[in-house]
Amino acid sequence: MKRWIAFWNILRKDMRTYYLKPPNVSWGIIFPLAWTGMFFIKSGSGLGSIPTLLPGVVAVSILFGTTSMLAVTVTFEKKNRSFERLLLAPIPLELLMLAKTAGAILFGVANAFVPVAMAAGLADLSTVAWTAFVPAVVLISVASTFLGLFIAVAVSEVFEAQTFSNFFRFPMIFLCGLFFPVAKLPVFLQPLSYVLPLTYGADALHGAVHGGNAMPILNDLAILALFCLLLFSVSLRHIQRRWIL
Amino acid sequence: MNEAIRVDNLAKRFAAVEAVAGISFTVRRGELFGFLGPNGAGKTTTINMLIGLARPDAGTIRIGGIDCGANPRAAQHLIGVVPDDSNLYPELTGFENLCFCAALHGLDKRERQSRAKELLHYFGLAEAGGRKFGGYSKGMKRKLTIAAGIIHQPEILFLDEPTTGIDVASARHLRQLIASLNRAGTTIFLTTHYIEEAERLCHRIAFIVAGRIVRTDAVADLLQPLQGRHRVQIACGAAPEPLRQELPAAFPELEFAFPEPGLIRVAAAGPVRVGPLVRFLEDHGAEVAEARRLQPSLEDVFVQVTGIETDQMRREKERKGGAP
């Protein structure tokens, strides 16, 4: 019970001090709006293109929302040593880091539903398979957050966290099949797509929204879950090695 | 069991630097134990290993009887930590910071709010409790950081340089608070480079220099060898440099030290006759302003044990911007 009191309070503090601040809330609304608008204008095929654009916009909203927030907040707390206060709490490191990442995961999920809400006003989403869509959104959010954690433990300055996040994020927009299929990429780039977690998340979202998946959705979700486990355990090992010297 | 902390052959190296070189000591329950040394002596590395923020290369640590070798975080429910930096959350109020720290230790909502109010009152911060921590003065920040360290009523409290960088009045108030916490039964492990602070507060002291403990003893026992010594301090304006050599030659029965420009300390096994000294100084161009007898202090023990002059310690204090 005591551990869960700590867990809940870390999550609540992060939500209050970082994620629910006006700049982040406005980011969560403006960013998906800008991406949707950009691709909507670019496609030139009217409202009918919304279902095919939606998975990409959802995925990119989650990716950008979670990785930057977590990488920056953790690096910031590490830099001003308030993170030491968390490391001194009598709770297991795994639970501590889950508490620290839970806020970013929820922020990512909330970001995902901003473009969904906008799309619902413009297109018919009745054919969306929500039972696949929601788990895909959650898993993409978890994987992106853990990617942010992985970045946070690899750097020591806030600006490095930003730079390092962009190093991962921008290639993922083009390599992961968000807005055009992986199969259309040059052959030499395709293997790279399959080592990136967002490829599987985007594929599951395409499958859930308009049936345009290249792999079975269950496989996508399972591989995404494996990426989550891998990123979390590698990050924990790095924390133990680099932060508990 | 009477030992709150037991450390055996603890060692830590950072690349080529041997930060802590196989130190051993025990801290008894209810004791206020001082860990003294100059900057870079290994104090913070030692404290980090004790609290689980650093992994020892060798040696064993037992906190409250728990072996922390296998898991450095195993005894964290027993300890409270006040780091040398006031590392609370600037965007939270004093009250929220304390409640958050209490929640990290699993206190329920009613308990943490009542403890937070109690501590804000105890530390004289009741009126500032609703203000953001980022707007506090240095002294207020240190007080709140100490309050955060004890909010869960730990058996053992680690205080790392608690009065560094704060004004004299706040430092005095903090020392009173530390003493009263200890009287209430909390075992305290205090690192400081303010020798007079350690002398006033601690029961026992370990001196650490270059990663090695050079002496551990009760304050009274540390001072004992100096009790029979007679010491005088002479303040004089602009004493000519050659006096450093001429004084020992003229008064071979006396020992001289020159801790800083314009100060001469004289020690002897018997009473020091001040008249001839003052005449000698004035004859050699020094204007004597004052001569007074000194009581033996821990500072003298420190100099004797470590070989480090106190002016070096003072420069460290000044660099850190602290007040003794």
XYZ file of C-alpha atoms in Angstrom:
569
model
C 0.000 0.000 0.000
C 2.814 2.415 0.966
C 4.454 1.840 -2.414
C 1.254 2.751 -4.228
C 0.903 5.929 -2.185
C 4.366 6.899 -3.463
C 3.486 5.791 -7.021
C 0.258 7.796 -7.134
C 1.840 10.915 -5.663
C 4.784 10.898 -8.095
C 2.294 10.578 -10.960
C 0.030 13.297 -9.549
C 2.946 15.696 -8.992
C 4.238 15.197 -12.544
C 0.777 15.685 -14.032
C 0.371 18.913 -12.088
C 3.849 20.341 -12.531
C 4.542 19.287 -16.115
C 1.784 17.748 -18.188
C -1.230 19.870 -17.240
C 0.599 23.161 -17.614
C -1.001 25.448 -20.247
C 1.975 25.281 -22.690
C 1.781 21.489 -22.776
C -1.981 21.359 -23.055
C -1.845 23.815 -25.959
C 0.981 21.772 -27.523
C -1.219 18.675 -27.243
C -3.951 20.460 -29.215
C -1.985 22.564 -31.710
C 0.530 19.906 -32.725
C -2.002 17.310 -33.987
C -4.068 20.103 -35.521
C -1.056 21.328 -37.492
C -0.131 17.828 -38.696
C -3.700 17.021 -39.678
C -4.033 20.313 -41.542
C -0.718 19.860 -43.306
C -1.449 16.362 -44.617
C -5.074 17.186 -45.336
C -4.024 20.054 -47.618
C -1.158 18.033 -49.082
C -3.343 14.997 -49.996
C -5.828 17.179 -51.873
C -8.384 14.386 -51.835
C -10.887 15.976 -49.488
C -12.477 14.569 -46.379
C -12.200 11.031 -47.721
C -8.469 11.068 -46.953
C -9.004 11.582 -43.221
C -9.202 7.885 -42.222
C -5.922 7.169 -44.031
C -4.223 10.201 -42.466
C -5.538 9.641 -38.956
C -3.211 6.733 -37.940
C -0.116 8.708 -38.908
C -1.250 11.867 -37.129
C -2.178 9.879 -34.009
C 1.184 8.101 -33.975
C 3.224 11.250 -34.530
C 1.244 13.146 -31.854
C 2.024 10.445 -29.310
C 5.655 10.165 -30.360
C 6.388 13.867 -30.124
C 4.337 14.458 -26.975
C 5.834 11.660 -24.905
C 9.491 11.486 -25.919
C 10.203 15.191 -25.566
C 8.298 15.628 -22.302
C 9.823 12.678 -20.518
C 13.362 13.174 -21.792
C 13.302 16.825 -20.784
C 11.595 16.480 -17.385
C 13.762 13.591 -16.224
C 16.946 15.287 -17.433
C 15.848 18.520 -15.742
C 15.177 16.765 -12.418
C 18.425 14.872 -12.699
C 20.300 18.102 -13.375
C 18.830 19.991 -10.384
C 19.212 16.859 -8.223
C 15.545 16.605 -7.274
C 15.592 13.186 -8.955
C 17.866 12.021 -6.103
C 14.901 12.539 -3.798
C 12.994 9.935 -5.792
C 15.958 7.558 -5.825
C 16.017 7.791 -2.008
C 12.372 6.757 -1.682
C 11.966 3.263 -0.233
C 10.276 1.831 -3.314
C 11.688 -0.529 -5.951
C 13.412 1.229 -8.845
C 11.051 -0.442 -11.339
C 7.974 0.987 -9.617
C 9.634 4.375 -9.249
C 10.373 4.571 -12.967
C 6.889 3.335 -13.850
C 5.477 6.141 -11.703
C 7.785 8.628 -13.383
C 6.783 7.453 -16.861
C 3.049 6.993 -16.157
C 2.367 10.716 -16.536
C 3.991 10.806 -19.973
C 2.081 7.678 -21.031
C -1.240 9.273 -20.043
C -0.194 12.502 -21.774
C 0.569 10.492 -24.934
C -2.806 8.734 -24.824
C -4.582 12.055 -24.334
C -2.600 13.544 -27.248
C -3.703 10.632 -29.427
C -7.375 11.364 -28.916
C -7.096 15.034 -29.914
C -6.826 14.205 -33.657
C -9.423 11.455 -33.166
C -11.869 14.004 -31.749
C -11.131 16.367 -34.624
C -11.521 13.591 -37.211
C -14.803 12.493 -35.630
C -16.260 15.883 -36.521
C -15.148 15.628 -40.160
C -15.384 11.976 -41.151
C -17.267 8.787 -40.377
C -15.281 6.798 -37.824
C -17.941 4.158 -37.230
C -15.862 1.502 -38.993
C -12.844 1.989 -36.699
C -11.996 -1.169 -34.735
C -11.626 0.499 -31.323
C -10.646 -2.774 -29.641
C -7.471 -2.713 -31.716
C -7.110 1.078 -31.879
C -7.061 1.710 -28.130
C -4.461 -0.981 -27.252
C -2.334 0.251 -30.160
C -2.516 3.837 -28.863
C -1.601 2.722 -25.331
C 1.301 0.579 -26.512
C 2.657 3.298 -28.830
C 2.439 5.700 -25.899
C 4.284 3.289 -23.598
C 6.955 2.530 -26.205
C 7.481 6.231 -27.029
C 7.654 7.136 -23.342
C 10.228 4.423 -22.698
C 12.143 5.703 -25.714
C 12.099 9.105 -23.980
C 13.373 7.436 -20.795
C 16.105 5.705 -22.768
C 17.134 9.113 -24.153
C 16.947 10.750 -20.704
C 19.336 8.248 -19.145
C 21.763 8.587 -22.035
C 22.265 12.348 -21.706
C 23.059 14.808 -18.938
C 21.844 18.156 -20.316
C 18.328 19.229 -21.278
C 19.462 20.473 -24.711
C 21.134 17.104 -25.359
C 17.829 15.415 -24.565
C 16.087 17.560 -27.190
C 18.774 16.926 -29.802
C 18.933 13.205 -29.124
C 15.112 12.892 -29.233
C 15.012 14.554 -32.638
C 17.698 12.186 -33.858
C 15.217 9.343 -33.262
C 11.917 11.069 -33.927
C 12.268 12.728 -37.293
C 13.562 9.642 -39.146
C 10.705 7.663 -37.550
C 8.114 9.940 -39.215
C 9.351 8.805 -42.616
C 10.572 5.297 -41.882
C 7.672 3.862 -39.874
C 4.851 3.889 -42.414
C 2.935 6.706 -40.774
C 1.896 8.495 -43.947
C 3.062 6.160 -46.700
C 3.624 2.396 -46.581
C 6.960 0.910 -45.602
C 6.806 -1.141 -48.828
C 7.155 2.091 -50.825
C 10.451 2.983 -49.141
C 13.731 2.239 -50.946
C 14.608 -1.434 -50.370
C 17.784 -0.616 -48.439
C 15.791 1.446 -45.904
C 13.073 -1.123 -45.273
C 15.076 -3.269 -42.776
C 15.609 -0.117 -40.720
C 11.845 0.383 -40.505
C 11.395 -3.006 -38.902
C 13.768 -2.267 -36.024
C 11.724 0.793 -35.039
C 8.783 0.245 -32.654
C 6.572 2.863 -34.265
C 6.387 0.809 -37.499
C 4.343 -1.822 -35.649
C 2.211 0.756 -33.847
C 1.435 2.603 -37.069
C 0.603 -0.654 -38.838
C -1.840 -1.612 -36.048
C -3.466 1.827 -36.243
C -3.823 1.606 -40.031
C -5.417 -1.818 -39.563
C -7.789 -0.538 -36.883
C -8.866 2.596 -38.767
C -9.125 1.543 -42.429
C -7.941 -2.075 -42.592
C -4.666 -1.084 -44.248
C -2.328 -3.178 -42.110
C 0.603 -5.099 -43.589
C 0.919 -7.551 -40.659
C -1.667 -9.175 -38.370
C -2.645 -6.605 -35.716
C -2.013 -9.046 -32.868
C 1.542 -9.533 -34.107
C 1.995 -5.755 -34.266
C 0.786 -5.368 -30.688
C 2.928 -8.263 -29.428
C 6.089 -6.879 -31.069
C 5.279 -3.399 -29.712
C 4.912 -4.881 -26.216
C 8.311 -6.567 -26.609
C 9.866 -3.220 -27.591
C 8.322 -1.693 -24.431
C 9.864 -4.396 -22.233
C 13.221 -4.077 -23.948
C 13.389 -0.269 -23.736
C 12.281 -0.262 -20.089
C 14.742 -2.923 -18.972
C 17.652 -1.327 -20.863
C 16.776 2.071 -19.348
C 16.604 0.592 -15.844
C 19.985 -1.038 -16.316
C 21.416 2.282 -17.464
C 19.912 4.060 -14.438
C 21.465 1.530 -12.093
C 24.815 1.833 -13.847
C 24.930 5.554 -14.533
C 22.888 7.164 -11.748
C 23.733 4.873 -8.847
C 27.439 5.114 -9.510
C 21.989 -3.939 18.890
C 23.657 -0.643 19.603
C 25.041 0.142 16.143
C 23.035 2.340 13.820
C 25.697 2.281 11.092
C 28.606 -0.079 10.642
C 31.091 0.382 7.832
C 33.973 -1.987 7.156
C 36.768 -1.412 4.643
C 34.589 0.727 2.416
C 36.300 1.771 -0.804
C 35.352 3.690 -3.913
C 37.389 4.759 -6.903
C 36.467 7.076 -9.776
C 38.823 6.260 -12.663
C 42.321 7.090 -11.367
C 41.057 8.857 -8.224
C 40.759 6.860 -5.022
C 37.840 8.748 -3.456
C 37.428 6.491 -0.417
C 40.245 4.149 0.537
C 39.034 1.332 2.769
C 37.477 3.211 5.667
C 35.846 1.612 8.716
C 33.740 3.141 11.491
C 30.596 2.629 13.505
C 27.894 5.068 14.551
C 25.984 4.192 17.705
C 22.238 4.535 18.051
C 21.269 7.991 19.285
C 24.683 9.392 18.523
C 25.482 12.614 16.676
C 28.468 11.541 14.621
C 30.566 14.088 12.795
C 32.439 13.342 9.588
C 35.001 16.065 9.063
C 37.360 16.804 6.270
C 38.337 19.372 3.664
C 36.650 19.537 0.257
C 37.435 16.480 -1.835
C 38.307 14.380 1.208
C 35.638 11.768 0.382
C 32.811 12.916 2.684
C 30.082 13.127 0.049
C 31.191 9.934 -1.687
C 30.987 8.148 1.666
C 27.554 9.552 2.431
C 26.347 8.634 -1.076
C 27.443 5.038 -0.528
C 25.709 4.966 2.863
C 22.403 6.237 1.483
C 22.416 4.085 -1.642
C 23.244 6.671 -4.277
C 26.664 5.186 -4.963
C 27.853 1.624 -5.160
C 30.978 0.730 -3.154
C 33.839 -0.972 -4.959
C 34.668 -2.895 -1.792
C 33.674 -3.183 1.839
C 30.422 -3.637 3.719
C 27.752 -1.270 4.987
C 25.168 -2.183 7.608
C 22.432 0.343 8.319
C 20.224 -0.544 11.271
C 21.557 -4.077 10.995
C 20.604 -4.413 7.305
C 23.403 -5.465 4.990
C 23.337 -2.940 2.137
C 26.079 -4.694 0.152
C 23.795 -6.711 -2.096
C 21.190 -3.982 -2.465
C 22.361 -0.427 -1.809
C 18.702 0.708 -1.419
C 17.750 -1.935 1.146
C 17.731 0.317 4.210
C 16.114 3.397 2.720
C 13.008 3.082 4.883
C 15.237 3.669 7.959
C 17.019 6.770 6.779
C 16.379 10.418 6.095
C 18.734 12.418 3.929
C 19.465 16.117 3.783
C 21.789 16.649 0.815
C 24.253 19.505 0.534
C 21.986 21.107 -2.109
C 18.435 22.144 -1.233
C 16.948 19.900 -3.912
C 13.211 20.243 -3.345
C 10.803 21.188 -6.119
C 10.850 24.954 -6.832
C 7.380 24.952 -8.406
C 5.720 23.388 -5.333
C 4.940 25.286 -2.130
C 6.743 24.464 1.091
C 3.687 22.577 2.337
C 3.304 20.641 -0.931
C 6.995 19.744 -0.945
C 6.753 18.285 2.551
C 3.555 16.378 1.720
C 5.175 14.999 -1.426
C 8.277 13.834 0.455
C 6.036 12.219 3.078
C 4.096 10.443 0.320
C 7.352 9.035 -1.082
C 7.679 7.253 2.253
C 4.103 5.992 2.132
C 2.453 8.240 4.745
C -1.302 8.531 4.217
C -2.886 11.884 3.368
C -4.008 12.881 6.875
C -0.674 11.883 8.434
C 1.444 13.696 5.868
C -0.583 16.884 6.104
C -0.435 16.915 9.887
C 3.345 16.180 9.858
C 3.919 18.886 7.251
C 2.055 21.486 9.325
C 3.867 20.396 12.470
C 7.287 20.689 10.817
C 6.548 24.017 9.145
C 5.678 25.322 12.585
C 8.712 23.693 14.213
C 11.095 25.220 11.662
C 9.466 28.644 11.834
C 8.131 28.383 8.292
C 4.409 28.244 9.042
C 3.725 31.544 7.313
C 5.845 30.642 4.279
C 4.237 27.206 3.880
C 1.913 28.385 1.126
C 4.686 30.036 -0.890
C 6.621 28.362 -3.666
C 9.932 26.829 -2.610
C 11.710 28.585 -5.492
C 11.046 31.943 -3.800
C 12.503 30.984 -0.409
C 15.734 32.471 0.947
C 18.763 30.157 1.304
C 18.208 29.722 5.039
C 14.519 28.909 4.545
C 15.428 26.434 1.815
C 17.874 24.643 4.117
C 15.282 24.480 6.896
C 12.631 23.060 4.583
C 15.140 20.571 3.157
C 15.893 19.373 6.682
C 12.151 19.185 7.405
C 11.733 17.072 4.242
C 14.505 14.768 5.458
C 12.760 14.048 8.753
C 9.104 14.119 7.713
C 8.869 10.327 7.884
C 10.589 10.289 11.293
C 13.676 8.304 10.235
C 15.785 6.445 12.777
C 18.966 7.718 11.128
C 19.431 11.134 9.564
C 22.232 11.976 7.144
C 23.056 15.667 7.050
C 25.490 16.717 4.347
C 26.936 20.184 5.038
C 23.660 21.468 6.524
C 24.777 25.028 7.245
C 26.904 25.720 4.181
C 25.970 28.889 2.343
C 23.507 30.349 4.837
C 23.705 33.386 7.101
C 25.030 33.245 10.663
C 21.626 33.546 12.373
C 20.053 30.798 10.258
C 23.100 28.569 10.782
C 22.801 29.037 14.543
C 19.108 28.221 14.473
C 19.749 25.132 12.356
C 22.397 23.907 14.778
C 19.874 24.226 17.617
C 17.355 22.252 15.588
C 19.893 19.530 14.811
C 20.795 19.238 18.491
C 17.163 18.990 19.522
C 16.459 16.329 16.870
C 19.313 14.312 18.282
C 18.080 14.800 21.853
C 14.729 13.435 20.668
C 16.494 10.190 19.731
C 17.444 10.508 16.047
C 20.874 9.169 15.173
C 22.614 11.810 13.106
C 25.483 11.413 10.674
C 26.768 14.910 9.980
C 29.330 15.854 7.390
C 30.748 19.329 7.601
C 33.926 21.246 7.052
C 32.992 23.752 9.781
C 35.109 22.461 12.624
C 33.497 24.651 15.272
C 30.081 23.341 14.203
C 31.194 19.768 14.688
C 32.765 20.656 18.042
C 29.518 22.198 19.274
C 27.204 19.466 18.042
C 28.897 16.098 17.789
C 29.507 13.350 20.329
C 32.152 11.635 18.244
C 34.072 12.735 15.195
C 35.927 11.014 12.389
C 38.486 13.015 10.438
C 38.741 12.039 6.791
C 41.559 13.230 4.574
C 42.218 12.039 1.015
C 39.745 9.191 1.376
C 41.234 7.858 4.613
C 39.974 8.186 8.165
C 42.915 9.511 10.127
C 41.274 9.632 13.574
C 37.931 8.778 15.196
C 37.180 9.711 18.777
C 34.843 11.452 21.201
C 35.221 15.243 21.120
C 36.409 15.318 24.773
C 39.021 12.639 24.052
C 40.210 14.470 20.954
C 40.733 17.618 23.013
C 42.336 15.828 25.977
C 45.973 15.872 24.743
C 45.717 19.638 24.272
C 44.368 20.375 27.736
C 47.832 20.753 29.273
C 49.037 23.050 26.486
C 49.188 26.823 26.856
C 48.277 28.802 23.784
C 48.275 32.489 22.990
C 47.136 34.327 19.886
C 48.757 37.599 18.941
C 47.127 39.937 16.473
C 49.450 42.407 14.839
C 49.249 44.568 11.785
C 51.619 43.802 8.934
C 54.241 41.626 10.641
C 57.396 41.596 8.515
C 57.956 38.284 6.705
C 61.382 37.509 8.297
C 59.626 37.195 11.679
C 58.458 33.734 10.628
C 62.064 32.581 10.892
C 63.260 34.939 13.617
C 60.567 34.144 16.202
C 61.308 30.408 16.524
C 65.010 31.185 16.695
C 64.526 33.789 19.449
C 62.068 31.706 21.487
C 63.072 28.069 20.960
C 60.878 26.855 23.842
C 57.746 28.088 21.988
C 55.944 26.717 18.922
C 54.725 29.235 16.379
C 52.019 29.058 13.745
C 50.945 31.759 11.271
C 47.379 30.837 10.278
C 46.815 34.057 8.310
C 48.524 37.420 7.739
C 48.606 39.434 10.981
C 47.944 36.452 13.272
C 50.525 34.540 15.248
C 49.679 31.537 17.399
C 52.070 30.512 20.118
C 51.955 27.201 21.974
C 54.045 25.886 24.859
C 54.053 23.204 27.537
C 54.092 25.897 30.261
C 52.670 29.434 30.596
C 53.578 31.740 27.711
C 55.226 34.992 28.863
C 53.643 37.563 26.594
C 55.794 40.598 27.523
C 59.074 39.532 25.858
C 57.145 38.354 22.791
C 55.330 41.651 22.345
C 58.567 43.613 22.866
C 60.369 41.425 20.319
C 57.596 41.915 17.759
C 57.460 45.675 18.236
C 61.241 45.934 18.068
C 61.016 44.171 14.701
C 58.453 46.557 13.248
C 55.168 44.756 14.026
C 52.369 46.710 15.684
C 50.767 44.451 18.268
C 47.025 45.031 18.586
C 46.030 42.233 20.923
C 47.341 39.175 22.742
C 44.949 36.672 24.258
C 44.940 33.173 25.676
C 43.280 30.508 23.529
C 41.295 27.564 24.828
C 42.128 24.253 23.152
C 39.754 23.679 20.246
C 38.908 21.000 17.757
C 40.484 23.175 15.120
C 43.860 22.572 16.777
C 43.170 18.848 16.849
C 42.242 18.948 13.201
C 45.462 20.730 12.279
C 47.466 18.342 14.423
C 45.791 15.208 13.064
C 45.447 16.106 9.398
C 48.347 18.478 8.886
C 45.928 20.801 7.065
C 46.135 24.447 8.113
C 42.898 26.103 9.096
C 43.346 28.955 6.639
C 42.941 26.362 3.901
C 39.621 25.315 5.478
C 38.638 28.956 5.754
C 39.348 29.527 2.070
C 37.074 26.580 1.307
C 34.331 28.143 3.377
C 34.742 31.422 1.551
C 34.705 29.695 -1.822
C 31.424 28.035 -0.887
C 30.068 31.355 0.336
C 29.239 29.953 3.719
C 29.046 31.332 7.201
C 30.414 29.391 10.174
